[in-house]
């Protein structure tokens, strides 16, 4: 029999970190009104993890990290990378736009719910005094949009195991129905995704801010319009309301409805036998070419930011080369400050470093079972993004193909644009830009069969490439074995994200 813990060891809860929060979530089958402060008074169930919707509707209190929320913020929304083919440095600006409203307006406060949930952190997100007392309505509306999209992405992917989301404006999941989805007169939901475990499409609408009854009803009408188009294909409609008011907790309502029907179709141009797998695409990169294409597309904004960063701002950080240590357990990211494998291997590498020449150190840590991910801080934020050399090489190949598409497709090249479109209304200009993005996306999908072996070869080649070769620069970026105690790090199988522990939402916001 195992001995008891000695009596002198204090009976204290496990160590917690400053960026952990509880997010009240109410699941409801079908459309409903906004609950009246039940996020404080209702009896919440503990969240045990899921690859789909929980068995029973009701209130839950999952715990997440600021890192997980920031990852959702950087990856959700309209794909702007077609516009950045020749100016990749502007990827930094787009990333700032996605995370800055969250840092600017969110804070945290301690909460003692009427019915405590075991394991809860006792902290919830809220609006900070800047938002409550000094922000004008237009800025609040913009922040509400970003909050709604971010928390919707977090809920669907980190909690519920959905695969990569895509903006519905580019035509939806069924090519034969794309023209109907593109109808500018039809008010449709924001996003769609394919849930592999449920084996169906999801249509998703995001609402954020002071989400009232009117916003929820409008969102459900948008979902019903999308559902009519999908028709006989099995799908789930999902309405996420990320609601928060000054002094209140941020909470989510997730209204959902199930529509049985035909199974989902494989992506256009893909191999029917090549399954992408559930949840995080990165868990299947070794055996799925379509997952590799999807993961590279999802990380193109981060790739462009790394590609264009000055050498002085780049560094590489050691993480275990064994990807299975970071496969999805709860959420998409694995915090590294309490990952014993990472901590032990980094300590071993630091012990060897003083006795090894710098030019051989990188190869030495790889022989120890460590990989080094390229990372940089996004200027204007305290967010650090990075990725593995294998994924970087795949993104580089994809970027080359996308650039070729832009150069050979009429209407996408700068020289094909009107010198002066000031006579067009803002709505007409937006429709024109949307048309160009759709053309670009169609060209990308047509190239998929040809891309599969090209990206696979690049991905495999990246494993043995030096960073100097991948970056096409004479020097290797600095290998950081000492680390930064001011950073809270996290990783997925192929990506890296860190935030400053001093800039996470402060308590008593």
Tab-separated table of C-alpha atoms in Angstrom:
chain	number	residue	atom	x	y	z
A	1	UNK	CA	0.000	0.000	0.000
A	2	UNK	CA	1.291	3.491	-0.863
A	3	UNK	CA	2.203	5.562	2.221
A	4	UNK	CA	0.161	8.622	3.148
A	5	UNK	CA	1.538	12.089	2.534
A	6	UNK	CA	3.408	13.144	5.719
A	7	UNK	CA	1.368	15.205	8.160
A	8	UNK	CA	3.805	18.133	8.059
A	9	UNK	CA	3.046	18.760	4.343
A	10	UNK	CA	0.456	21.577	4.319
A	11	UNK	CA	-2.936	20.778	2.820
A	12	UNK	CA	-2.896	23.467	0.126
A	13	UNK	CA	-4.340	23.605	-3.378
A	14	UNK	CA	-1.953	23.100	-6.312
A	15	UNK	CA	-0.032	26.102	-7.566
A	16	UNK	CA	-2.031	28.228	-9.987
A	17	UNK	CA	-0.880	30.784	-12.509
A	18	UNK	CA	-1.968	34.329	-13.014
A	19	UNK	CA	-3.500	33.848	-16.438
A	20	UNK	CA	-6.097	31.192	-15.482
A	21	UNK	CA	-9.782	32.131	-15.492
A	22	UNK	CA	-13.169	30.458	-15.205
A	23	UNK	CA	-15.581	31.135	-18.054
A	24	UNK	CA	-19.268	30.461	-17.246
A	25	UNK	CA	-20.915	28.786	-20.252
A	26	UNK	CA	-24.633	28.050	-20.692
A	27	UNK	CA	-25.545	25.398	-23.287
A	28	UNK	CA	-29.109	25.557	-24.602
A	29	UNK	CA	-30.816	23.468	-27.283
A	30	UNK	CA	-32.393	25.995	-29.617
A	31	UNK	CA	-32.832	29.771	-29.496
A	32	UNK	CA	-33.451	31.408	-26.142
A	33	UNK	CA	-33.255	34.769	-24.425
A	34	UNK	CA	-30.358	36.148	-22.416
A	35	UNK	CA	-30.277	34.657	-18.887
A	36	UNK	CA	-30.755	37.040	-15.984
A	37	UNK	CA	-27.546	36.977	-13.914
A	38	UNK	CA	-27.634	33.200	-13.592
A	39	UNK	CA	-23.920	33.089	-14.376
A	40	UNK	CA	-23.439	33.938	-10.686
A	41	UNK	CA	-26.369	32.162	-9.000
A	42	UNK	CA	-26.859	28.966	-11.038
A	43	UNK	CA	-25.313	25.673	-9.991
A	44	UNK	CA	-22.519	25.052	-12.512
A	45	UNK	CA	-21.259	21.643	-13.561
A	46	UNK	CA	-17.531	20.964	-13.765
A	47	UNK	CA	-16.220	20.821	-17.327
A	48	UNK	CA	-14.614	17.446	-18.000
A	49	UNK	CA	-13.575	17.998	-21.598
A	50	UNK	CA	-15.404	17.061	-24.749
A	51	UNK	CA	-14.997	16.394	-28.450
A	52	UNK	CA	-18.509	17.679	-29.007
A	53	UNK	CA	-21.442	19.086	-27.128
A	54	UNK	CA	-21.883	17.953	-23.516
A	55	UNK	CA	-24.410	15.203	-22.822
A	56	UNK	CA	-26.682	17.628	-20.989
A	57	UNK	CA	-27.429	21.303	-21.496
A	58	UNK	CA	-27.032	23.704	-18.596
A	59	UNK	CA	-24.371	25.824	-16.900
A	60	UNK	CA	-20.711	24.775	-16.913
A	61	UNK	CA	-17.589	26.509	-15.603
A	62	UNK	CA	-14.546	25.508	-17.706
A	63	UNK	CA	-11.178	26.976	-16.786
A	64	UNK	CA	-8.877	28.320	-19.460
A	65	UNK	CA	-5.749	30.431	-19.821
A	66	UNK	CA	-5.138	33.839	-21.332
A	67	UNK	CA	-2.774	32.093	-23.737
A	68	UNK	CA	-5.601	29.920	-25.039
A	69	UNK	CA	-7.788	32.971	-25.582
A	70	UNK	CA	-5.003	34.885	-27.347
A	71	UNK	CA	-4.357	31.912	-29.642
A	72	UNK	CA	-8.024	31.956	-30.609
A	73	UNK	CA	-7.798	35.701	-31.277
A	74	UNK	CA	-4.813	35.360	-33.619
A	75	UNK	CA	-6.402	32.599	-35.729
A	76	UNK	CA	-10.075	33.535	-36.160
A	77	UNK	CA	-11.694	35.701	-38.797
A	78	UNK	CA	-11.216	36.817	-42.343
A	79	UNK	CA	-8.063	35.586	-44.065
A	80	UNK	CA	-6.166	38.759	-44.974
A	81	UNK	CA	-3.007	37.029	-46.177
A	82	UNK	CA	-3.965	37.346	-49.896
A	83	UNK	CA	-3.493	41.098	-49.469
A	84	UNK	CA	-0.072	40.676	-47.871
A	85	UNK	CA	1.733	38.720	-50.577
A	86	UNK	CA	4.156	41.544	-51.364
A	87	UNK	CA	4.123	43.280	-47.964
A	88	UNK	CA	4.391	40.527	-45.335
A	89	UNK	CA	5.546	42.979	-42.658
A	90	UNK	CA	1.962	44.230	-42.393
A	91	UNK	CA	0.998	40.870	-40.881
A	92	UNK	CA	2.246	42.375	-37.618
A	93	UNK	CA	-0.390	45.088	-37.871
A	94	UNK	CA	-3.212	42.599	-38.394
A	95	UNK	CA	-2.086	40.569	-35.382
A	96	UNK	CA	-2.009	43.734	-33.258
A	97	UNK	CA	-5.556	44.546	-34.376
A	98	UNK	CA	-6.738	41.095	-33.290
A	99	UNK	CA	-5.283	41.073	-29.786
A	100	UNK	CA	-5.116	44.757	-28.810
A	101	UNK	CA	-8.843	45.174	-27.975
A	102	UNK	CA	-8.649	42.238	-25.563
A	103	UNK	CA	-5.675	43.726	-23.729
A	104	UNK	CA	-7.183	47.210	-23.841
A	105	UNK	CA	-10.603	46.437	-22.399
A	106	UNK	CA	-10.569	43.150	-20.468
A	107	UNK	CA	-9.600	42.676	-16.849
A	108	UNK	CA	-10.309	40.098	-14.159
A	109	UNK	CA	-11.908	40.038	-10.764
A	110	UNK	CA	-12.208	37.503	-7.948
A	111	UNK	CA	-15.550	35.708	-7.750
A	112	UNK	CA	-17.188	33.607	-5.041
A	113	UNK	CA	-20.077	31.847	-6.800
A	114	UNK	CA	-23.038	30.606	-4.807
A	115	UNK	CA	-22.260	27.037	-5.905
A	116	UNK	CA	-18.438	26.598	-6.160
A	117	UNK	CA	-17.097	24.188	-8.776
A	118	UNK	CA	-14.200	21.909	-7.724
A	119	UNK	CA	-10.955	23.032	-9.336
A	120	UNK	CA	-12.235	26.484	-10.292
A	121	UNK	CA	-9.728	29.343	-10.041
A	122	UNK	CA	-12.110	31.881	-8.517
A	123	UNK	CA	-11.252	34.482	-11.171
A	124	UNK	CA	-13.409	35.595	-14.071
A	125	UNK	CA	-12.887	38.031	-16.888
A	126	UNK	CA	-14.718	41.336	-16.906
A	127	UNK	CA	-14.488	44.779	-18.492
A	128	UNK	CA	-11.885	47.137	-17.074
A	129	UNK	CA	-12.465	50.770	-16.032
A	130	UNK	CA	-11.100	52.097	-19.334
A	131	UNK	CA	-13.987	50.471	-21.172
A	132	UNK	CA	-16.549	51.270	-18.492
A	133	UNK	CA	-15.762	54.968	-18.146
A	134	UNK	CA	-13.694	56.214	-21.062
A	135	UNK	CA	-14.568	54.383	-24.280
A	136	UNK	CA	-16.881	55.802	-26.918
A	137	UNK	CA	-19.635	53.759	-28.541
A	138	UNK	CA	-17.874	53.186	-31.867
A	139	UNK	CA	-14.815	51.733	-30.135
A	140	UNK	CA	-17.081	49.586	-27.959
A	141	UNK	CA	-18.758	48.167	-31.066
A	142	UNK	CA	-15.397	47.270	-32.613
A	143	UNK	CA	-14.234	45.651	-29.375
A	144	UNK	CA	-17.496	43.691	-29.132
A	145	UNK	CA	-16.923	42.231	-32.596
A	146	UNK	CA	-13.416	41.096	-31.731
A	147	UNK	CA	-14.523	39.709	-28.359
A	148	UNK	CA	-17.378	37.786	-29.969
A	149	UNK	CA	-15.192	36.238	-32.652
A	150	UNK	CA	-12.416	35.352	-30.208
A	151	UNK	CA	-14.609	33.704	-27.601
A	152	UNK	CA	-16.582	31.867	-30.268
A	153	UNK	CA	-13.372	30.434	-31.687
A	154	UNK	CA	-12.220	29.520	-28.186
A	155	UNK	CA	-15.478	27.760	-27.355
A	156	UNK	CA	-15.801	25.842	-30.616
A	157	UNK	CA	-12.189	24.737	-30.895
A	158	UNK	CA	-10.742	24.608	-27.369
A	159	UNK	CA	-13.856	23.281	-25.640
A	160	UNK	CA	-15.795	21.391	-28.287
A	161	UNK	CA	-13.135	19.919	-30.585
A	162	UNK	CA	-14.118	21.631	-33.829
A	163	UNK	CA	-11.539	21.692	-36.604
A	164	UNK	CA	-10.239	24.887	-38.168
A	165	UNK	CA	-12.948	27.519	-38.701
A	166	UNK	CA	-13.338	29.427	-41.943
A	167	UNK	CA	-15.150	32.621	-42.851
A	168	UNK	CA	-18.442	31.783	-44.538
A	169	UNK	CA	-18.212	34.762	-46.892
A	170	UNK	CA	-15.885	32.804	-49.202
A	171	UNK	CA	-18.563	30.313	-50.156
A	172	UNK	CA	-19.152	27.739	-47.436
A	173	UNK	CA	-18.355	24.031	-47.249
A	174	UNK	CA	-20.193	22.721	-50.355
A	175	UNK	CA	-18.759	23.900	-53.705
A	176	UNK	CA	-22.059	23.270	-55.503
A	177	UNK	CA	-23.756	25.667	-53.062
A	178	UNK	CA	-21.043	28.316	-53.008
A	179	UNK	CA	-22.878	30.795	-55.221
A	180	UNK	CA	-25.856	30.736	-52.863
A	181	UNK	CA	-23.603	31.280	-49.873
A	182	UNK	CA	-22.029	34.223	-51.687
A	183	UNK	CA	-25.339	36.044	-52.187
A	184	UNK	CA	-24.631	39.511	-50.719
A	185	UNK	CA	-28.355	40.031	-50.052
A	186	UNK	CA	-28.549	37.064	-47.678
A	187	UNK	CA	-27.622	37.670	-44.043
A	188	UNK	CA	-25.591	34.567	-43.168
A	189	UNK	CA	-23.592	33.445	-40.098
A	190	UNK	CA	-19.919	34.290	-39.610
A	191	UNK	CA	-18.083	30.961	-39.675
A	192	UNK	CA	-18.253	27.337	-40.630
A	193	UNK	CA	-16.199	24.314	-39.679
A	194	UNK	CA	-16.194	20.551	-39.967
A	195	UNK	CA	-16.473	18.509	-36.773
A	196	UNK	CA	-14.832	15.160	-37.414
A	197	UNK	CA	-16.093	13.402	-34.286
A	198	UNK	CA	-19.695	14.417	-34.944
A	199	UNK	CA	-19.146	13.889	-38.690
A	200	UNK	CA	-20.990	17.019	-39.725
A	201	UNK	CA	-20.618	20.673	-40.641
A	202	UNK	CA	-21.079	23.436	-38.117
A	203	UNK	CA	-22.519	26.841	-39.011
A	204	UNK	CA	-21.473	29.374	-36.387
A	205	UNK	CA	-22.586	32.899	-35.556
A	206	UNK	CA	-20.649	35.052	-33.081
A	207	UNK	CA	-22.073	37.876	-30.999
A	208	UNK	CA	-20.123	39.900	-28.451
A	209	UNK	CA	-20.455	42.756	-25.977
A	210	UNK	CA	-23.700	43.585	-24.173
A	211	UNK	CA	-25.484	40.766	-26.010
A	212	UNK	CA	-29.223	41.253	-25.571
A	213	UNK	CA	-32.307	39.463	-26.808
A	214	UNK	CA	-32.301	41.379	-30.081
A	215	UNK	CA	-28.736	40.334	-30.948
A	216	UNK	CA	-29.465	36.691	-30.124
A	217	UNK	CA	-32.602	36.635	-32.275
A	218	UNK	CA	-30.759	38.273	-35.143
A	219	UNK	CA	-27.982	35.689	-34.833
A	220	UNK	CA	-30.430	32.807	-34.889
A	221	UNK	CA	-32.089	34.221	-38.020
A	222	UNK	CA	-28.667	34.309	-39.704
A	223	UNK	CA	-28.104	30.662	-38.751
A	224	UNK	CA	-31.510	29.633	-40.079
A	225	UNK	CA	-30.684	31.288	-43.411
A	226	UNK	CA	-27.435	29.326	-43.615
A	227	UNK	CA	-29.178	26.120	-42.567
A	228	UNK	CA	-31.662	26.419	-45.432
A	229	UNK	CA	-28.759	26.572	-47.895
A	230	UNK	CA	-27.014	23.501	-46.475
A	231	UNK	CA	-30.364	21.750	-46.608
A	232	UNK	CA	-29.937	17.980	-46.739
A	233	UNK	CA	-26.343	17.879	-45.398
A	234	UNK	CA	-25.929	17.001	-41.731
A	235	UNK	CA	-25.009	20.087	-39.773
A	236	UNK	CA	-25.231	21.795	-36.420
A	237	UNK	CA	-26.099	25.454	-35.984
A	238	UNK	CA	-24.241	27.183	-33.148
A	239	UNK	CA	-24.911	30.668	-31.789
A	240	UNK	CA	-22.307	31.950	-29.314
A	241	UNK	CA	-23.059	35.057	-27.307
A	242	UNK	CA	-20.005	36.414	-25.455
A	243	UNK	CA	-21.767	38.739	-23.052
A	244	UNK	CA	-20.162	41.140	-20.604
A	245	UNK	CA	-21.091	44.448	-18.991
A	246	UNK	CA	-19.032	46.670	-16.668
A	247	UNK	CA	-18.905	45.064	-13.233
A	248	UNK	CA	-20.221	41.701	-14.467
A	249	UNK	CA	-18.529	38.444	-15.432
A	250	UNK	CA	-17.812	37.535	-19.030
A	251	UNK	CA	-20.020	34.527	-19.784
A	252	UNK	CA	-21.095	32.626	-22.886
A	253	UNK	CA	-24.463	31.397	-24.063
A	254	UNK	CA	-24.180	28.630	-26.656
A	255	UNK	CA	-27.494	27.942	-28.381
A	256	UNK	CA	-27.394	24.973	-30.742
A	257	UNK	CA	-29.593	22.858	-32.974
A	258	UNK	CA	-28.949	19.582	-34.772
A	259	UNK	CA	-29.952	18.953	-38.399
A	260	UNK	CA	-29.486	15.287	-39.493
A	261	UNK	CA	-28.690	14.548	-43.103
A	262	UNK	CA	-26.027	13.512	-45.583
A	263	UNK	CA	-22.412	13.095	-44.357
A	264	UNK	CA	-19.893	15.882	-45.047
A	265	UNK	CA	-17.961	15.919	-48.303
A	266	UNK	CA	-14.142	15.743	-48.419
A	267	UNK	CA	-12.443	19.078	-49.230
A	268	UNK	CA	-12.396	19.923	-52.925
A	269	UNK	CA	-9.472	18.248	-54.671
A	270	UNK	CA	-8.548	16.131	-51.640
A	271	UNK	CA	-7.953	12.418	-51.318
A	272	UNK	CA	-11.136	10.792	-49.882
A	273	UNK	CA	-8.936	8.418	-47.870
A	274	UNK	CA	-6.958	11.297	-46.335
A	275	UNK	CA	-8.815	12.112	-43.121
A	276	UNK	CA	-7.859	15.336	-41.367
A	277	UNK	CA	-8.799	14.053	-37.914
A	278	UNK	CA	-10.604	15.760	-35.029
A	279	UNK	CA	-9.851	18.990	-33.253
A	280	UNK	CA	-6.369	20.276	-33.853
A	281	UNK	CA	-5.077	19.711	-37.388
A	282	UNK	CA	-1.526	19.640	-36.045
A	283	UNK	CA	-2.184	16.308	-34.353
A	284	UNK	CA	-2.425	14.656	-37.790
A	285	UNK	CA	0.275	16.341	-39.862
A	286	UNK	CA	2.338	13.189	-40.066
A	287	UNK	CA	-0.260	11.190	-41.993
A	288	UNK	CA	-2.684	13.697	-43.548
A	289	UNK	CA	-1.707	15.969	-46.432
A	290	UNK	CA	-5.004	17.843	-46.161
A	291	UNK	CA	-4.358	18.500	-42.465
A	292	UNK	CA	-0.937	19.854	-43.420
A	293	UNK	CA	-2.444	22.227	-45.994
A	294	UNK	CA	-5.051	23.358	-43.456
A	295	UNK	CA	-2.511	23.919	-40.696
A	296	UNK	CA	-0.212	25.880	-42.995
A	297	UNK	CA	-3.093	28.090	-44.109
A	298	UNK	CA	-4.141	28.657	-40.497
A	299	UNK	CA	-0.608	29.790	-39.580
A	300	UNK	CA	0.132	31.977	-42.608
A	301	UNK	CA	-0.335	35.211	-40.655
A	302	UNK	CA	2.182	34.064	-38.027
A	303	UNK	CA	4.523	32.829	-40.768
A	304	UNK	CA	4.478	36.219	-42.532
A	305	UNK	CA	5.185	37.958	-39.216
A	306	UNK	CA	8.188	35.703	-38.577
A	307	UNK	CA	9.383	35.913	-42.167
A	308	UNK	CA	9.487	39.710	-42.103
A	309	UNK	CA	10.791	40.270	-38.551
A	310	UNK	CA	14.290	41.808	-38.210
A	311	UNK	CA	16.990	39.316	-37.275
A	312	UNK	CA	17.541	41.090	-33.957
A	313	UNK	CA	13.950	40.267	-32.904
A	314	UNK	CA	14.095	36.563	-33.729
A	315	UNK	CA	15.109	33.822	-31.326
A	316	UNK	CA	14.548	30.104	-31.046
A	317	UNK	CA	13.243	28.343	-27.937
A	318	UNK	CA	13.745	24.659	-27.072
A	319	UNK	CA	10.720	22.356	-26.844
A	320	UNK	CA	10.570	18.543	-26.830
A	321	UNK	CA	10.694	17.110	-30.334
A	322	UNK	CA	8.091	14.497	-29.344
A	323	UNK	CA	4.870	16.013	-30.689
A	324	UNK	CA	2.648	13.557	-28.828
A	325	UNK	CA	3.525	15.296	-25.560
A	326	UNK	CA	1.491	18.272	-26.810
A	327	UNK	CA	-1.498	16.563	-28.403
A	328	UNK	CA	-4.923	17.848	-27.438
A	329	UNK	CA	-5.962	16.990	-23.887
A	330	UNK	CA	-7.925	20.047	-22.870
A	331	UNK	CA	-7.786	23.068	-25.103
A	332	UNK	CA	-5.330	23.494	-27.959
A	333	UNK	CA	-2.183	24.604	-26.111
A	334	UNK	CA	0.064	22.989	-23.507
A	335	UNK	CA	1.364	25.457	-20.870
A	336	UNK	CA	5.103	24.893	-20.518
A	337	UNK	CA	5.750	26.233	-17.019
A	338	UNK	CA	4.335	23.061	-15.454
A	339	UNK	CA	5.299	20.620	-18.218
A	340	UNK	CA	7.830	18.365	-16.481
A	341	UNK	CA	9.260	16.949	-19.715
A	342	UNK	CA	10.035	20.405	-21.104
A	343	UNK	CA	11.492	21.644	-17.828
A	344	UNK	CA	13.762	18.606	-17.420
A	345	UNK	CA	15.046	18.652	-20.995
A	346	UNK	CA	15.724	22.385	-20.906
A	347	UNK	CA	17.675	21.954	-17.662
A	348	UNK	CA	19.776	19.214	-19.283
A	349	UNK	CA	20.469	21.455	-22.278
A	350	UNK	CA	21.568	24.350	-20.044
A	351	UNK	CA	23.950	22.008	-18.292
A	352	UNK	CA	25.614	21.031	-21.566
A	353	UNK	CA	25.670	24.514	-23.113
A	354	UNK	CA	28.803	25.906	-21.347
A	355	UNK	CA	30.885	23.013	-22.632
A	356	UNK	CA	29.804	23.126	-26.291
A	357	UNK	CA	30.743	25.506	-29.069
A	358	UNK	CA	27.824	27.750	-30.071
A	359	UNK	CA	27.758	26.496	-33.674
A	360	UNK	CA	27.358	22.890	-32.506
A	361	UNK	CA	24.972	23.589	-29.631
A	362	UNK	CA	21.857	23.579	-31.782
A	363	UNK	CA	22.689	20.188	-33.243
A	364	UNK	CA	23.537	19.012	-29.748
A	365	UNK	CA	20.143	19.811	-28.275
A	366	UNK	CA	18.450	18.104	-31.206
A	367	UNK	CA	20.401	14.956	-30.425
A	368	UNK	CA	19.015	15.243	-26.874
A	369	UNK	CA	15.428	15.137	-28.173
A	370	UNK	CA	14.765	18.871	-28.277
A	371	UNK	CA	13.605	20.924	-31.223
A	372	UNK	CA	13.970	24.707	-31.410
A	373	UNK	CA	10.950	26.742	-32.531
A	374	UNK	CA	11.444	30.133	-34.171
A	375	UNK	CA	9.660	32.950	-32.342
A	376	UNK	CA	9.403	36.725	-32.156
A	377	UNK	CA	7.424	39.284	-30.202
A	378	UNK	CA	4.675	40.935	-32.208
A	379	UNK	CA	5.551	44.673	-32.093
A	380	UNK	CA	3.013	46.703	-30.158
A	381	UNK	CA	1.983	43.727	-28.024
A	382	UNK	CA	3.368	41.456	-25.351
A	383	UNK	CA	2.493	38.384	-27.420
A	384	UNK	CA	5.187	36.096	-28.815
A	385	UNK	CA	4.298	33.749	-31.697
A	386	UNK	CA	6.397	31.000	-33.233
A	387	UNK	CA	6.467	27.673	-35.034
A	388	UNK	CA	8.575	24.638	-35.830
A	389	UNK	CA	10.996	24.514	-38.735
A	390	UNK	CA	8.837	21.811	-40.385
A	391	UNK	CA	5.683	23.922	-40.355
A	392	UNK	CA	7.667	27.028	-41.307
A	393	UNK	CA	9.002	25.205	-44.384
A	394	UNK	CA	5.471	24.127	-45.350
A	395	UNK	CA	4.174	27.688	-44.918
A	396	UNK	CA	7.033	29.006	-47.030
A	397	UNK	CA	6.118	26.646	-49.879
A	398	UNK	CA	2.451	27.578	-49.586
A	399	UNK	CA	3.322	31.273	-49.637
A	400	UNK	CA	5.289	30.799	-52.855
A	401	UNK	CA	2.285	29.097	-54.466
A	402	UNK	CA	-0.112	31.798	-53.248
A	403	UNK	CA	2.166	34.504	-54.626
A	404	UNK	CA	2.188	32.751	-57.995
A	405	UNK	CA	-1.633	32.623	-57.969
A	406	UNK	CA	-1.849	36.346	-57.252
A	407	UNK	CA	0.587	37.167	-60.051
A	408	UNK	CA	-1.149	35.146	-62.737
A	409	UNK	CA	-4.795	35.814	-61.853
A	410	UNK	CA	-6.397	38.841	-63.538
A	411	UNK	CA	-8.073	41.115	-61.039
A	412	UNK	CA	-5.726	40.206	-58.198
A	413	UNK	CA	-2.635	42.026	-59.393
A	414	UNK	CA	-2.169	45.633	-58.307
A	415	UNK	CA	-1.767	46.727	-61.916
A	416	UNK	CA	-5.260	45.397	-62.674
A	417	UNK	CA	-6.938	47.636	-60.104
A	418	UNK	CA	-8.581	50.924	-60.979
A	419	UNK	CA	-6.360	53.899	-60.244
A	420	UNK	CA	-9.283	55.740	-58.658
A	421	UNK	CA	-12.284	53.969	-57.190
A	422	UNK	CA	-13.394	56.920	-55.096
A	423	UNK	CA	-16.619	57.027	-57.104
A	424	UNK	CA	-17.696	53.700	-55.637
A	425	UNK	CA	-19.642	53.526	-52.423
A	426	UNK	CA	-18.018	51.858	-49.417
A	427	UNK	CA	-20.408	48.929	-49.819
A	428	UNK	CA	-19.485	48.548	-53.509
A	429	UNK	CA	-15.776	48.662	-52.691
A	430	UNK	CA	-16.218	45.978	-50.018
A	431	UNK	CA	-18.115	43.772	-52.475
A	432	UNK	CA	-15.291	44.253	-54.990
A	433	UNK	CA	-12.680	43.238	-52.418
A	434	UNK	CA	-14.766	40.238	-51.407
A	435	UNK	CA	-14.996	39.116	-55.033
A	436	UNK	CA	-11.205	39.222	-55.327
A	437	UNK	CA	-10.779	37.179	-52.157
A	438	UNK	CA	-13.212	34.589	-53.484
A	439	UNK	CA	-11.335	34.328	-56.776
A	440	UNK	CA	-8.113	33.858	-54.847
A	441	UNK	CA	-9.665	31.148	-52.666
A	442	UNK	CA	-11.075	29.281	-55.663
A	443	UNK	CA	-7.631	29.279	-57.255
A	444	UNK	CA	-6.151	27.929	-54.024
A	445	UNK	CA	-8.641	25.066	-53.916
A	446	UNK	CA	-8.040	24.204	-57.576
A	447	UNK	CA	-4.328	23.921	-56.778
A	448	UNK	CA	-4.896	21.561	-53.827
A	449	UNK	CA	-4.072	18.255	-55.639
A	450	UNK	CA	-0.786	19.727	-56.845
A	451	UNK	CA	-0.006	21.280	-53.461
A	452	UNK	CA	-0.294	18.093	-51.456
A	453	UNK	CA	3.038	16.503	-52.495
A	454	UNK	CA	4.797	19.895	-52.615
A	455	UNK	CA	3.906	20.798	-49.026
A	456	UNK	CA	4.623	17.276	-47.824
A	457	UNK	CA	8.114	17.410	-49.322
A	458	UNK	CA	8.744	20.854	-47.799
A	459	UNK	CA	7.484	19.710	-44.385
A	460	UNK	CA	9.792	16.695	-44.352
A	461	UNK	CA	12.727	18.710	-45.656
A	462	UNK	CA	12.221	21.296	-42.910
A	463	UNK	CA	13.089	18.718	-40.248
A	464	UNK	CA	16.765	18.763	-41.259
A	465	UNK	CA	17.045	22.361	-42.489
A	466	UNK	CA	18.937	25.070	-40.636
A	467	UNK	CA	17.019	28.158	-39.672
A	468	UNK	CA	19.498	30.289	-41.613
A	469	UNK	CA	18.543	28.381	-44.773
A	470	UNK	CA	14.817	28.619	-44.120
A	471	UNK	CA	15.082	32.344	-43.379
A	472	UNK	CA	17.591	32.896	-46.209
A	473	UNK	CA	19.826	34.849	-43.879
A	474	UNK	CA	23.523	34.342	-43.175
A	475	UNK	CA	23.237	33.826	-39.406
A	476	UNK	CA	21.217	31.524	-37.214
A	477	UNK	CA	18.818	33.272	-34.797
A	478	UNK	CA	19.830	33.258	-31.147
A	479	UNK	CA	19.117	29.991	-29.322
A	480	UNK	CA	17.560	30.981	-25.994
A	481	UNK	CA	18.262	28.316	-23.364
A	482	UNK	CA	17.963	30.640	-20.377
A	483	UNK	CA	14.365	31.581	-20.995
A	484	UNK	CA	12.483	34.596	-19.714
A	485	UNK	CA	10.819	34.315	-16.318
A	486	UNK	CA	8.516	37.130	-17.356
A	487	UNK	CA	6.904	34.968	-20.039
A	488	UNK	CA	4.137	32.402	-19.711
A	489	UNK	CA	4.786	29.964	-22.547
A	490	UNK	CA	2.572	27.473	-24.348
A	491	UNK	CA	2.987	25.189	-27.340
A	492	UNK	CA	1.018	22.975	-29.702
A	493	UNK	CA	2.640	20.184	-31.726
A	494	UNK	CA	3.978	22.732	-34.233
A	495	UNK	CA	3.401	26.248	-32.848
A	496	UNK	CA	4.525	28.391	-29.919
A	497	UNK	CA	2.799	31.217	-28.062
A	498	UNK	CA	3.858	33.209	-25.013
A	499	UNK	CA	2.462	36.194	-23.148
A	500	UNK	CA	3.998	38.461	-20.549
A	501	UNK	CA	2.909	37.362	-17.083
A	502	UNK	CA	2.954	41.028	-16.080
A	503	UNK	CA	0.454	42.065	-18.735
A	504	UNK	CA	-2.260	39.435	-18.354
A	505	UNK	CA	-5.593	40.981	-17.263
A	506	UNK	CA	-5.038	42.300	-13.728
A	507	UNK	CA	-7.198	41.238	-10.827
A	508	UNK	CA	-9.644	43.906	-9.583
A	509	UNK	CA	-9.937	45.379	-13.073
